[in-house]
């Protein structure tokens, strides 16, 4: 077919033939332009293809052929607007070319419906194939538009005005484009020329980009190769060397899903934060917990467990009820007594002999320093440690993971395990280094990509994967605040 303006093509389109494939030929947007309508940005270039999926009438612009004034009609127009009809201009029956009666007075012109106008002036070419009974009963707005054959036909509608009208519909075109995630919505009035190439372009597939988070629910397509279209947006999540390489054009291999649990951890006093995979093979030793005040002691007392502490800082007493505590005193916590402001922590202070001692009731607002008394020197794996010890807890890595070339946790004097996380990850690698794997959390680190078509050869196995990822400080506090029941402290203030 010959190129047509986009408006002409859409107005003459039969919706029953959809979808149709169009090629952008030329126009105002020759050789590429960007337009934005209702927040939907789209770039059209000469040669681009559009797959028209649906056409929705937005409004109809009615132009008065005598005054040039325009009126917009909604798609639901039936001629009953609940307001008086526009003022009618004086009528001169003897005027040349006019009928003896005004058009709104003619009996075959029902209010709110459209009728053909008498042939005169520059719009004398009328379409003669009106439906049977159309002249007697009139046409609705949609029926009138359905008879559009590429020529503007003057019509009469007393509800709109006394003069002949030219109807110019404005449609919203829903179309698919190559490498567009969403259906684009284009106005039919866009000033471009198009050509219908449906027959010759039936074989063309319109590639749809995916988000990595969408691939997470498509395990049946994995393993697969993919090309990154847009890298991750927003603040950085990991400090790992592979993250900056997730850029436009990078080729990836997606091996599959990993649902191994993780542990959020931090190194006290260093400002460093980590995410440990459940497959981490390092060995841990529990470190004694430290408490500043009786309130923290009460919070650290777990039901059914004994907690013994040693006083590390002298604490003044409060009369006869609360004797002073000295450095080196050994306390065994028994539980809480009382309610509200009168709540006390019941402790047993041991004497020099094990069978000696004294019961104490310490108020929760009492300050002081305490360290947990423990003689546990066992080395634990991560899973075993979590089965034995409630989180949070402090540990020290006494044997680094032998599978890691450099285990950053081994050099830390202490590590605080904060919480266990169950977050799905995707196992990926760069095509140049298929054996060097990494695990991407799509819900935290999302980006758009295009999966390759056709079968993919079985990828080389990822023999090496990072089991420890260092987090940025901003993401650590963001993640900490998302934990259920978390009263996360605010991030440190800048110096």
Tab-separated table of C-alpha atoms in Angstrom:
chain	number	residue	atom	x	y	z
A	1	UNK	CA	0.000	0.000	0.000
A	2	UNK	CA	1.003	3.608	-0.471
A	3	UNK	CA	2.126	5.506	2.648
A	4	UNK	CA	-0.643	7.334	4.477
A	5	UNK	CA	-0.657	9.776	7.310
A	6	UNK	CA	-1.059	8.000	10.633
A	7	UNK	CA	-4.407	9.737	11.183
A	8	UNK	CA	-5.763	8.651	7.790
A	9	UNK	CA	-4.667	5.070	8.289
A	10	UNK	CA	-6.122	4.710	11.771
A	11	UNK	CA	-9.433	6.359	10.827
A	12	UNK	CA	-9.897	3.916	7.927
A	13	UNK	CA	-8.734	0.861	9.879
A	14	UNK	CA	-11.142	-2.011	10.407
A	15	UNK	CA	-10.673	-3.174	14.037
A	16	UNK	CA	-11.621	-6.705	13.004
A	17	UNK	CA	-8.315	-6.979	11.075
A	18	UNK	CA	-6.079	-6.277	14.081
A	19	UNK	CA	-3.249	-6.763	14.786
A	20	UNK	CA	-1.575	-4.907	11.929
A	21	UNK	CA	2.114	-4.191	11.396
A	22	UNK	CA	3.098	-0.701	10.225
A	23	UNK	CA	6.400	0.763	9.095
A	24	UNK	CA	7.277	4.380	9.891
A	25	UNK	CA	7.994	6.094	6.570
A	26	UNK	CA	8.495	9.806	7.111
A	27	UNK	CA	7.042	12.932	8.609
A	28	UNK	CA	7.788	15.375	11.377
A	29	UNK	CA	9.603	12.582	13.200
A	30	UNK	CA	11.859	11.762	10.242
A	31	UNK	CA	15.015	9.859	11.239
A	32	UNK	CA	14.022	9.559	14.871
A	33	UNK	CA	12.472	11.712	17.543
A	34	UNK	CA	11.320	11.311	21.092
A	35	UNK	CA	7.855	12.257	22.234
A	36	UNK	CA	6.250	11.937	25.626
A	37	UNK	CA	2.522	11.735	26.211
A	38	UNK	CA	1.016	10.993	29.625
A	39	UNK	CA	4.447	10.040	30.936
A	40	UNK	CA	5.019	7.441	28.195
A	41	UNK	CA	8.203	8.239	26.288
A	42	UNK	CA	8.796	6.646	22.918
A	43	UNK	CA	11.314	7.084	20.087
A	44	UNK	CA	10.170	6.666	16.482
A	45	UNK	CA	12.656	6.416	13.630
A	46	UNK	CA	12.184	5.947	9.918
A	47	UNK	CA	11.962	2.208	9.294
A	48	UNK	CA	10.704	1.314	12.769
A	49	UNK	CA	7.865	-1.189	12.973
A	50	UNK	CA	4.693	-0.854	15.034
A	51	UNK	CA	2.383	-3.755	15.795
A	52	UNK	CA	-1.020	-2.131	16.293
A	53	UNK	CA	-2.915	-4.143	18.908
A	54	UNK	CA	-5.940	-1.934	19.649
A	55	UNK	CA	-7.472	1.420	18.749
A	56	UNK	CA	-9.484	3.380	21.319
A	57	UNK	CA	-11.558	6.449	20.481
A	58	UNK	CA	-10.545	9.323	22.746
A	59	UNK	CA	-12.659	12.183	21.420
A	60	UNK	CA	-14.187	13.660	18.289
A	61	UNK	CA	-13.416	17.234	17.235
A	62	UNK	CA	-16.373	18.843	15.445
A	63	UNK	CA	-15.562	21.825	13.230
A	64	UNK	CA	-18.331	24.225	12.267
A	65	UNK	CA	-17.991	24.686	8.503
A	66	UNK	CA	-19.256	28.265	8.655
A	67	UNK	CA	-17.649	29.717	11.777
A	68	UNK	CA	-14.584	27.505	12.043
A	69	UNK	CA	-15.241	26.969	15.766
A	70	UNK	CA	-14.559	23.511	17.190
A	71	UNK	CA	-16.346	21.423	19.773
A	72	UNK	CA	-14.997	18.248	21.376
A	73	UNK	CA	-17.369	15.328	21.841
A	74	UNK	CA	-16.606	12.410	24.193
A	75	UNK	CA	-16.901	8.832	22.852
A	76	UNK	CA	-20.076	8.430	24.914
A	77	UNK	CA	-21.875	11.344	23.213
A	78	UNK	CA	-25.564	10.669	22.652
A	79	UNK	CA	-26.810	14.212	22.334
A	80	UNK	CA	-28.127	14.392	25.872
A	81	UNK	CA	-25.723	16.648	27.692
A	82	UNK	CA	-28.201	18.070	30.192
A	83	UNK	CA	-27.548	21.575	28.927
A	84	UNK	CA	-29.260	23.752	26.293
A	85	UNK	CA	-28.204	23.444	22.682
A	86	UNK	CA	-25.825	26.093	21.342
A	87	UNK	CA	-27.376	29.368	20.265
A	88	UNK	CA	-28.747	29.231	16.725
A	89	UNK	CA	-27.809	31.903	14.250
A	90	UNK	CA	-30.534	33.757	12.396
A	91	UNK	CA	-31.907	31.843	9.429
A	92	UNK	CA	-32.557	33.400	6.017
A	93	UNK	CA	-34.713	31.013	3.949
A	94	UNK	CA	-34.268	33.107	0.829
A	95	UNK	CA	-30.477	32.857	0.983
A	96	UNK	CA	-29.052	31.238	-2.138
A	97	UNK	CA	-28.262	27.558	-1.728
A	98	UNK	CA	-30.231	27.183	1.500
A	99	UNK	CA	-33.313	25.007	1.977
A	100	UNK	CA	-36.612	26.597	2.849
A	101	UNK	CA	-36.349	25.298	6.429
A	102	UNK	CA	-33.402	25.344	8.844
A	103	UNK	CA	-31.772	21.922	9.244
A	104	UNK	CA	-32.789	21.575	12.890
A	105	UNK	CA	-36.410	22.098	11.915
A	106	UNK	CA	-36.430	19.340	9.322
A	107	UNK	CA	-38.451	16.317	10.506
A	108	UNK	CA	-35.852	13.751	9.373
A	109	UNK	CA	-33.083	15.165	11.649
A	110	UNK	CA	-33.574	13.705	15.191
A	111	UNK	CA	-31.874	15.537	18.075
A	112	UNK	CA	-28.481	14.066	19.038
A	113	UNK	CA	-28.085	12.028	15.840
A	114	UNK	CA	-26.138	12.850	12.712
A	115	UNK	CA	-27.520	13.370	9.210
A	116	UNK	CA	-25.820	14.238	5.897
A	117	UNK	CA	-25.756	17.956	5.236
A	118	UNK	CA	-27.048	19.420	1.975
A	119	UNK	CA	-24.369	19.466	-0.716
A	120	UNK	CA	-22.935	22.929	-1.157
A	121	UNK	CA	-19.745	24.926	-0.881
A	122	UNK	CA	-16.327	23.276	-0.818
A	123	UNK	CA	-17.735	20.087	0.775
A	124	UNK	CA	-20.044	18.947	-2.009
A	125	UNK	CA	-18.591	15.429	-2.221
A	126	UNK	CA	-20.847	13.357	-0.004
A	127	UNK	CA	-20.797	9.660	0.504
A	128	UNK	CA	-24.046	8.259	-1.048
A	129	UNK	CA	-24.098	4.868	0.692
A	130	UNK	CA	-26.008	5.756	3.855
A	131	UNK	CA	-27.558	2.718	5.605
A	132	UNK	CA	-31.214	1.983	5.001
A	133	UNK	CA	-33.292	4.162	7.278
A	134	UNK	CA	-30.256	6.327	8.112
A	135	UNK	CA	-31.762	9.428	6.598
A	136	UNK	CA	-34.982	8.971	8.520
A	137	UNK	CA	-33.562	7.978	11.892
A	138	UNK	CA	-30.027	9.391	11.867
A	139	UNK	CA	-26.698	7.902	12.880
A	140	UNK	CA	-25.022	7.724	16.263
A	141	UNK	CA	-21.545	9.177	16.660
A	142	UNK	CA	-19.896	5.777	16.260
A	143	UNK	CA	-22.017	4.902	13.246
A	144	UNK	CA	-21.092	8.184	11.601
A	145	UNK	CA	-17.398	7.543	12.211
A	146	UNK	CA	-17.752	4.015	10.909
A	147	UNK	CA	-18.715	5.385	7.503
A	148	UNK	CA	-15.473	7.361	7.213
A	149	UNK	CA	-13.851	6.646	3.829
A	150	UNK	CA	-10.946	9.066	3.918
A	151	UNK	CA	-13.010	12.118	2.958
A	152	UNK	CA	-14.431	14.689	5.352
A	153	UNK	CA	-18.209	14.515	5.071
A	154	UNK	CA	-20.321	17.419	6.377
A	155	UNK	CA	-22.954	16.247	8.834
A	156	UNK	CA	-25.728	17.882	10.778
A	157	UNK	CA	-26.421	17.433	14.498
A	158	UNK	CA	-28.787	19.965	16.126
A	159	UNK	CA	-27.491	19.183	19.600
A	160	UNK	CA	-24.016	20.357	18.620
A	161	UNK	CA	-24.873	23.323	16.428
A	162	UNK	CA	-26.995	24.680	13.584
A	163	UNK	CA	-24.385	24.401	10.828
A	164	UNK	CA	-22.779	21.544	8.973
A	165	UNK	CA	-19.985	19.854	10.918
A	166	UNK	CA	-16.771	18.104	9.959
A	167	UNK	CA	-15.932	15.229	12.298
A	168	UNK	CA	-12.268	14.605	13.080
A	169	UNK	CA	-11.820	11.619	15.427
A	170	UNK	CA	-8.781	11.320	17.680
A	171	UNK	CA	-7.790	7.767	18.619
A	172	UNK	CA	-5.316	6.317	21.088
A	173	UNK	CA	-3.359	3.569	19.359
A	174	UNK	CA	-1.994	0.725	21.474
A	175	UNK	CA	1.052	-0.794	19.802
A	176	UNK	CA	3.994	-3.059	20.480
A	177	UNK	CA	7.500	-2.055	19.445
A	178	UNK	CA	10.777	-3.882	19.248
A	179	UNK	CA	12.692	-3.796	22.565
A	180	UNK	CA	9.855	-2.055	24.428
A	181	UNK	CA	8.723	-3.670	27.673
A	182	UNK	CA	5.265	-2.133	27.709
A	183	UNK	CA	2.617	-1.421	25.114
A	184	UNK	CA	3.082	2.141	23.828
A	185	UNK	CA	0.084	4.452	23.495
A	186	UNK	CA	0.310	6.802	20.529
A	187	UNK	CA	-2.230	9.457	19.449
A	188	UNK	CA	-3.555	9.008	15.937
A	189	UNK	CA	-2.802	12.689	15.283
A	190	UNK	CA	0.958	12.058	15.418
A	191	UNK	CA	2.372	13.624	12.251
A	192	UNK	CA	4.093	10.652	10.656
A	193	UNK	CA	3.452	8.654	7.503
A	194	UNK	CA	3.043	4.900	7.774
A	195	UNK	CA	2.867	1.906	5.486
A	196	UNK	CA	1.015	-1.326	6.197
A	197	UNK	CA	3.494	-4.224	5.905
A	198	UNK	CA	1.454	-6.876	7.699
A	199	UNK	CA	1.654	-9.472	4.947
A	200	UNK	CA	5.394	-9.266	4.397
A	201	UNK	CA	6.291	-8.936	8.105
A	202	UNK	CA	4.301	-11.843	9.537
A	203	UNK	CA	7.504	-13.663	10.496
A	204	UNK	CA	8.951	-10.770	12.516
A	205	UNK	CA	9.046	-11.243	16.278
A	206	UNK	CA	8.825	-8.162	18.469
A	207	UNK	CA	11.432	-8.808	21.156
A	208	UNK	CA	10.192	-7.831	24.623
A	209	UNK	CA	12.762	-6.940	27.274
A	210	UNK	CA	12.409	-8.484	30.706
A	211	UNK	CA	13.360	-7.400	34.174
A	212	UNK	CA	15.651	-9.724	36.063
A	213	UNK	CA	12.931	-10.018	38.708
A	214	UNK	CA	10.602	-11.388	36.006
A	215	UNK	CA	13.151	-14.017	34.994
A	216	UNK	CA	13.134	-15.188	38.616
A	217	UNK	CA	9.661	-16.648	38.027
A	218	UNK	CA	10.608	-18.236	34.686
A	219	UNK	CA	12.795	-21.119	35.810
A	220	UNK	CA	11.654	-23.159	32.813
A	221	UNK	CA	13.667	-20.902	30.443
A	222	UNK	CA	16.900	-21.326	32.418
A	223	UNK	CA	19.758	-21.775	31.693
A	224	UNK	CA	19.829	-18.972	29.147
A	225	UNK	CA	22.015	-16.311	27.615
A	226	UNK	CA	21.012	-12.685	27.977
A	227	UNK	CA	22.147	-9.217	27.008
A	228	UNK	CA	21.841	-6.340	29.460
A	229	UNK	CA	19.795	-3.481	27.996
A	230	UNK	CA	19.976	-1.125	30.967
A	231	UNK	CA	22.154	-1.623	34.025
A	232	UNK	CA	20.885	-1.399	37.609
A	233	UNK	CA	19.484	1.966	38.638
A	234	UNK	CA	19.593	3.524	42.076
A	235	UNK	CA	22.169	3.325	44.875
A	236	UNK	CA	24.705	0.521	44.936
A	237	UNK	CA	23.921	-2.598	46.960
A	238	UNK	CA	27.132	-4.665	46.939
A	239	UNK	CA	30.751	-3.535	46.907
A	240	UNK	CA	31.737	-6.555	44.821
A	241	UNK	CA	33.874	-6.201	41.707
A	242	UNK	CA	31.269	-7.865	39.436
A	243	UNK	CA	28.535	-5.295	40.153
A	244	UNK	CA	30.045	-2.373	38.120
A	245	UNK	CA	30.295	-4.706	35.126
A	246	UNK	CA	26.498	-5.023	34.900
A	247	UNK	CA	26.282	-2.462	32.107
A	248	UNK	CA	24.456	-2.060	28.817
A	249	UNK	CA	25.624	-4.557	26.197
A	250	UNK	CA	27.179	-7.002	28.671
A	251	UNK	CA	26.514	-10.666	27.857
A	252	UNK	CA	25.436	-12.893	30.745
A	253	UNK	CA	24.790	-16.543	31.375
A	254	UNK	CA	21.917	-17.203	33.756
A	255	UNK	CA	22.400	-20.658	35.233
A	256	UNK	CA	19.414	-21.008	37.534
A	257	UNK	CA	17.847	-20.016	40.840
A	258	UNK	CA	19.481	-20.238	44.246
A	259	UNK	CA	17.232	-20.326	47.272
A	260	UNK	CA	19.941	-20.722	49.887
A	261	UNK	CA	19.316	-18.605	52.981
A	262	UNK	CA	21.617	-15.753	53.952
A	263	UNK	CA	22.784	-14.131	57.170
A	264	UNK	CA	23.103	-10.386	57.596
A	265	UNK	CA	26.242	-9.521	59.553
A	266	UNK	CA	28.328	-6.542	60.614
A	267	UNK	CA	31.795	-6.019	62.037
A	268	UNK	CA	31.492	-3.943	65.259
A	269	UNK	CA	33.551	-0.784	65.259
A	270	UNK	CA	34.625	-1.075	61.621
A	271	UNK	CA	31.545	0.145	59.736
A	272	UNK	CA	31.671	-2.904	57.452
A	273	UNK	CA	28.612	-5.039	56.696
A	274	UNK	CA	28.231	-8.396	54.960
A	275	UNK	CA	25.799	-10.923	53.573
A	276	UNK	CA	26.845	-14.529	54.202
A	277	UNK	CA	25.455	-17.361	52.083
A	278	UNK	CA	24.185	-20.424	53.921
A	279	UNK	CA	26.830	-22.399	52.019
A	280	UNK	CA	29.665	-20.481	53.737
A	281	UNK	CA	32.170	-23.085	55.012
A	282	UNK	CA	34.118	-21.026	57.545
A	283	UNK	CA	34.102	-21.999	61.234
A	284	UNK	CA	32.968	-19.748	64.075
A	285	UNK	CA	33.514	-19.492	67.794
A	286	UNK	CA	31.014	-17.697	69.991
A	287	UNK	CA	32.238	-14.490	71.590
A	288	UNK	CA	30.927	-13.430	74.983
A	289	UNK	CA	28.268	-10.767	74.702
A	290	UNK	CA	28.735	-7.393	76.331
A	291	UNK	CA	25.917	-5.424	78.007
A	292	UNK	CA	25.689	-1.813	79.140
A	293	UNK	CA	23.027	-1.750	81.833
A	294	UNK	CA	20.419	-4.011	83.354
A	295	UNK	CA	17.939	-3.258	80.565
A	296	UNK	CA	20.244	-4.951	78.038
A	297	UNK	CA	20.751	-7.874	80.414
A	298	UNK	CA	17.009	-8.431	80.579
A	299	UNK	CA	16.729	-8.274	76.769
A	300	UNK	CA	19.517	-10.849	76.373
A	301	UNK	CA	17.896	-13.393	78.677
A	302	UNK	CA	16.312	-16.112	76.514
A	303	UNK	CA	13.547	-18.360	77.928
A	304	UNK	CA	14.876	-21.703	79.085
A	305	UNK	CA	18.534	-20.615	78.884
A	306	UNK	CA	20.969	-19.667	81.629
A	307	UNK	CA	22.925	-16.443	81.355
A	308	UNK	CA	25.929	-15.770	83.563
A	309	UNK	CA	27.781	-12.457	83.437
A	310	UNK	CA	30.753	-10.804	85.098
A	311	UNK	CA	30.639	-7.167	86.202
A	312	UNK	CA	33.193	-5.093	84.277
A	313	UNK	CA	32.456	-1.685	85.799
A	314	UNK	CA	31.699	-0.643	89.379
A	315	UNK	CA	28.071	0.261	89.967
A	316	UNK	CA	26.777	2.286	92.903
A	317	UNK	CA	23.977	0.785	94.964
A	318	UNK	CA	20.593	2.246	95.864
A	319	UNK	CA	20.225	1.938	99.574
A	320	UNK	CA	19.596	-1.352	101.304
A	321	UNK	CA	17.472	-2.718	98.466
A	322	UNK	CA	20.180	-2.548	95.787
A	323	UNK	CA	23.732	-3.129	97.048
A	324	UNK	CA	26.693	-1.852	95.002
A	325	UNK	CA	28.262	-4.082	92.350
A	326	UNK	CA	32.026	-4.315	91.922
A	327	UNK	CA	34.292	-5.340	89.073
A	328	UNK	CA	34.615	-9.116	89.033
A	329	UNK	CA	31.259	-9.886	90.671
A	330	UNK	CA	29.604	-12.910	89.041
A	331	UNK	CA	25.848	-12.823	88.438
A	332	UNK	CA	23.466	-15.506	87.256
A	333	UNK	CA	20.268	-14.131	85.743
A	334	UNK	CA	17.068	-15.882	86.837
A	335	UNK	CA	14.234	-13.839	85.229
A	336	UNK	CA	11.983	-10.793	85.569
A	337	UNK	CA	9.658	-10.060	88.462
A	338	UNK	CA	6.887	-7.496	88.712
A	339	UNK	CA	5.174	-5.349	86.088
A	340	UNK	CA	5.485	-1.840	84.756
A	341	UNK	CA	7.847	0.585	86.477
A	342	UNK	CA	8.331	-1.838	89.368
A	343	UNK	CA	9.793	-4.597	87.139
A	344	UNK	CA	13.045	-6.013	88.509
A	345	UNK	CA	15.640	-8.469	87.225
A	346	UNK	CA	16.171	-11.349	89.645
A	347	UNK	CA	19.869	-12.268	89.883
A	348	UNK	CA	21.995	-14.524	92.047
A	349	UNK	CA	25.353	-13.017	93.003
A	350	UNK	CA	27.873	-15.797	93.607
A	351	UNK	CA	30.279	-15.610	96.502
A	352	UNK	CA	33.787	-16.921	96.697
A	353	UNK	CA	32.373	-20.404	97.158
A	354	UNK	CA	29.880	-21.711	94.593
A	355	UNK	CA	27.252	-22.535	97.207
A	356	UNK	CA	27.460	-19.066	98.716
A	357	UNK	CA	25.738	-16.028	97.325
A	358	UNK	CA	22.813	-13.630	97.578
A	359	UNK	CA	19.607	-12.952	95.678
A	360	UNK	CA	19.389	-9.463	94.126
A	361	UNK	CA	16.540	-7.552	92.506
A	362	UNK	CA	18.059	-5.033	90.091
A	363	UNK	CA	15.944	-2.171	88.596
A	364	UNK	CA	15.972	-2.063	84.809
A	365	UNK	CA	17.232	1.512	84.686
A	366	UNK	CA	20.419	0.624	86.591
A	367	UNK	CA	23.574	1.243	84.556
A	368	UNK	CA	26.813	-0.687	84.582
A	369	UNK	CA	29.003	-2.926	82.461
A	370	UNK	CA	28.712	-6.706	82.077
A	371	UNK	CA	30.273	-9.416	79.930
A	372	UNK	CA	28.865	-12.878	79.319
A	373	UNK	CA	30.649	-15.672	81.126
A	374	UNK	CA	31.118	-18.637	78.837
A	375	UNK	CA	33.500	-21.541	78.541
A	376	UNK	CA	32.301	-22.686	75.088
A	377	UNK	CA	35.385	-23.113	72.901
A	378	UNK	CA	33.705	-25.262	70.237
A	379	UNK	CA	34.020	-24.346	66.562
A	380	UNK	CA	30.705	-24.150	64.731
A	381	UNK	CA	29.615	-24.168	61.120
A	382	UNK	CA	27.112	-21.474	60.164
A	383	UNK	CA	24.045	-23.742	60.049
A	384	UNK	CA	24.982	-25.474	63.326
A	385	UNK	CA	25.574	-22.146	65.018
A	386	UNK	CA	22.139	-20.830	64.056
A	387	UNK	CA	20.492	-23.985	65.394
A	388	UNK	CA	22.187	-23.506	68.763
A	389	UNK	CA	22.245	-19.752	69.167
A	390	UNK	CA	19.498	-17.158	68.768
A	391	UNK	CA	20.317	-14.082	66.697
A	392	UNK	CA	21.765	-11.551	67.095
A	393	UNK	CA	24.999	-12.924	68.503
A	394	UNK	CA	28.702	-12.141	68.282
A	395	UNK	CA	31.212	-14.587	66.866
A	396	UNK	CA	34.754	-14.730	65.601
A	397	UNK	CA	35.832	-16.553	62.456
A	398	UNK	CA	38.508	-18.981	63.612
A	399	UNK	CA	38.814	-20.863	60.296
A	400	UNK	CA	38.123	-19.056	56.987
A	401	UNK	CA	36.229	-20.680	54.124
A	402	UNK	CA	38.794	-22.834	52.260
A	403	UNK	CA	36.918	-22.400	48.963
A	404	UNK	CA	37.492	-18.636	48.931
A	405	UNK	CA	40.759	-17.177	47.657
A	406	UNK	CA	40.415	-14.355	50.158
A	407	UNK	CA	37.938	-14.596	53.018
A	408	UNK	CA	37.418	-11.060	54.301
A	409	UNK	CA	35.812	-12.361	57.494
A	410	UNK	CA	38.925	-14.167	58.686
A	411	UNK	CA	40.784	-10.941	59.517
A	412	UNK	CA	37.978	-9.407	61.598
A	413	UNK	CA	38.290	-9.524	65.397
A	414	UNK	CA	34.531	-9.883	65.812
A	415	UNK	CA	31.432	-10.378	63.697
A	416	UNK	CA	27.872	-9.686	64.778
A	417	UNK	CA	25.317	-11.954	63.104
A	418	UNK	CA	22.141	-9.861	62.836
A	419	UNK	CA	19.397	-11.914	61.184
A	420	UNK	CA	18.678	-14.784	58.843
A	421	UNK	CA	17.191	-13.827	55.454
A	422	UNK	CA	15.315	-15.958	52.932
A	423	UNK	CA	15.694	-14.160	49.612
A	424	UNK	CA	15.753	-15.791	46.133
A	425	UNK	CA	18.859	-15.205	44.035
A	426	UNK	CA	19.803	-15.901	40.420
A	427	UNK	CA	23.125	-17.573	39.677
A	428	UNK	CA	24.899	-15.784	36.846
A	429	UNK	CA	28.273	-15.373	35.225
A	430	UNK	CA	29.807	-13.315	32.439
A	431	UNK	CA	30.051	-15.158	29.148
A	432	UNK	CA	33.791	-14.487	29.029
A	433	UNK	CA	34.243	-16.174	32.444
A	434	UNK	CA	31.474	-18.788	32.762
A	435	UNK	CA	33.097	-20.576	35.708
A	436	UNK	CA	33.319	-17.407	37.822
A	437	UNK	CA	29.816	-17.260	39.227
A	438	UNK	CA	27.954	-14.696	41.315
A	439	UNK	CA	24.500	-14.601	42.827
A	440	UNK	CA	22.225	-11.638	42.084
A	441	UNK	CA	19.254	-10.707	44.295
A	442	UNK	CA	16.745	-9.405	41.670
A	443	UNK	CA	14.499	-7.770	44.264
A	444	UNK	CA	17.405	-5.636	45.443
A	445	UNK	CA	19.440	-5.391	42.230
A	446	UNK	CA	17.071	-5.307	39.247
A	447	UNK	CA	17.774	-4.388	35.626
A	448	UNK	CA	16.381	-4.995	32.128
A	449	UNK	CA	17.759	-7.595	29.753
A	450	UNK	CA	16.908	-9.499	26.586
A	451	UNK	CA	16.969	-13.278	26.590
A	452	UNK	CA	18.527	-14.914	23.546
A	453	UNK	CA	16.218	-16.914	21.301
A	454	UNK	CA	16.592	-20.589	20.558
A	455	UNK	CA	18.192	-23.380	22.569
A	456	UNK	CA	21.319	-22.688	24.578
A	457	UNK	CA	24.142	-25.163	24.947
A	458	UNK	CA	24.549	-26.419	28.514
A	459	UNK	CA	26.694	-23.778	30.207
A	460	UNK	CA	29.935	-24.569	31.927
A	461	UNK	CA	29.340	-25.117	35.646
A	462	UNK	CA	30.072	-22.307	38.067
A	463	UNK	CA	32.894	-23.873	40.036
A	464	UNK	CA	33.548	-20.729	42.050
A	465	UNK	CA	30.895	-18.545	43.629
A	466	UNK	CA	31.232	-15.746	46.108
A	467	UNK	CA	29.774	-16.787	49.450
A	468	UNK	CA	30.427	-13.447	51.136
A	469	UNK	CA	29.214	-10.129	49.721
A	470	UNK	CA	30.119	-6.830	51.361
A	471	UNK	CA	27.206	-4.390	51.528
A	472	UNK	CA	27.261	-0.644	51.153
A	473	UNK	CA	26.464	1.177	54.380
A	474	UNK	CA	23.322	2.804	52.956
A	475	UNK	CA	21.870	-0.522	51.812
A	476	UNK	CA	22.748	-2.204	55.117
A	477	UNK	CA	20.651	0.265	57.104
A	478	UNK	CA	17.885	0.088	54.516
A	479	UNK	CA	17.849	-3.695	54.805
A	480	UNK	CA	18.045	-3.601	58.595
A	481	UNK	CA	14.987	-1.363	58.745
A	482	UNK	CA	13.005	-3.858	56.630
A	483	UNK	CA	13.502	-6.751	59.033
A	484	UNK	CA	10.320	-7.825	60.868
A	485	UNK	CA	10.112	-6.203	64.291
A	486	UNK	CA	13.371	-4.390	63.745
A	487	UNK	CA	14.162	-1.271	65.743
A	488	UNK	CA	17.097	-0.469	63.522
A	489	UNK	CA	19.443	2.254	64.779
A	490	UNK	CA	19.900	5.252	62.493
A	491	UNK	CA	23.009	5.284	60.318
A	492	UNK	CA	25.993	7.105	61.822
A	493	UNK	CA	26.141	10.820	61.240
A	494	UNK	CA	28.863	12.029	58.876
A	495	UNK	CA	31.935	13.542	60.538
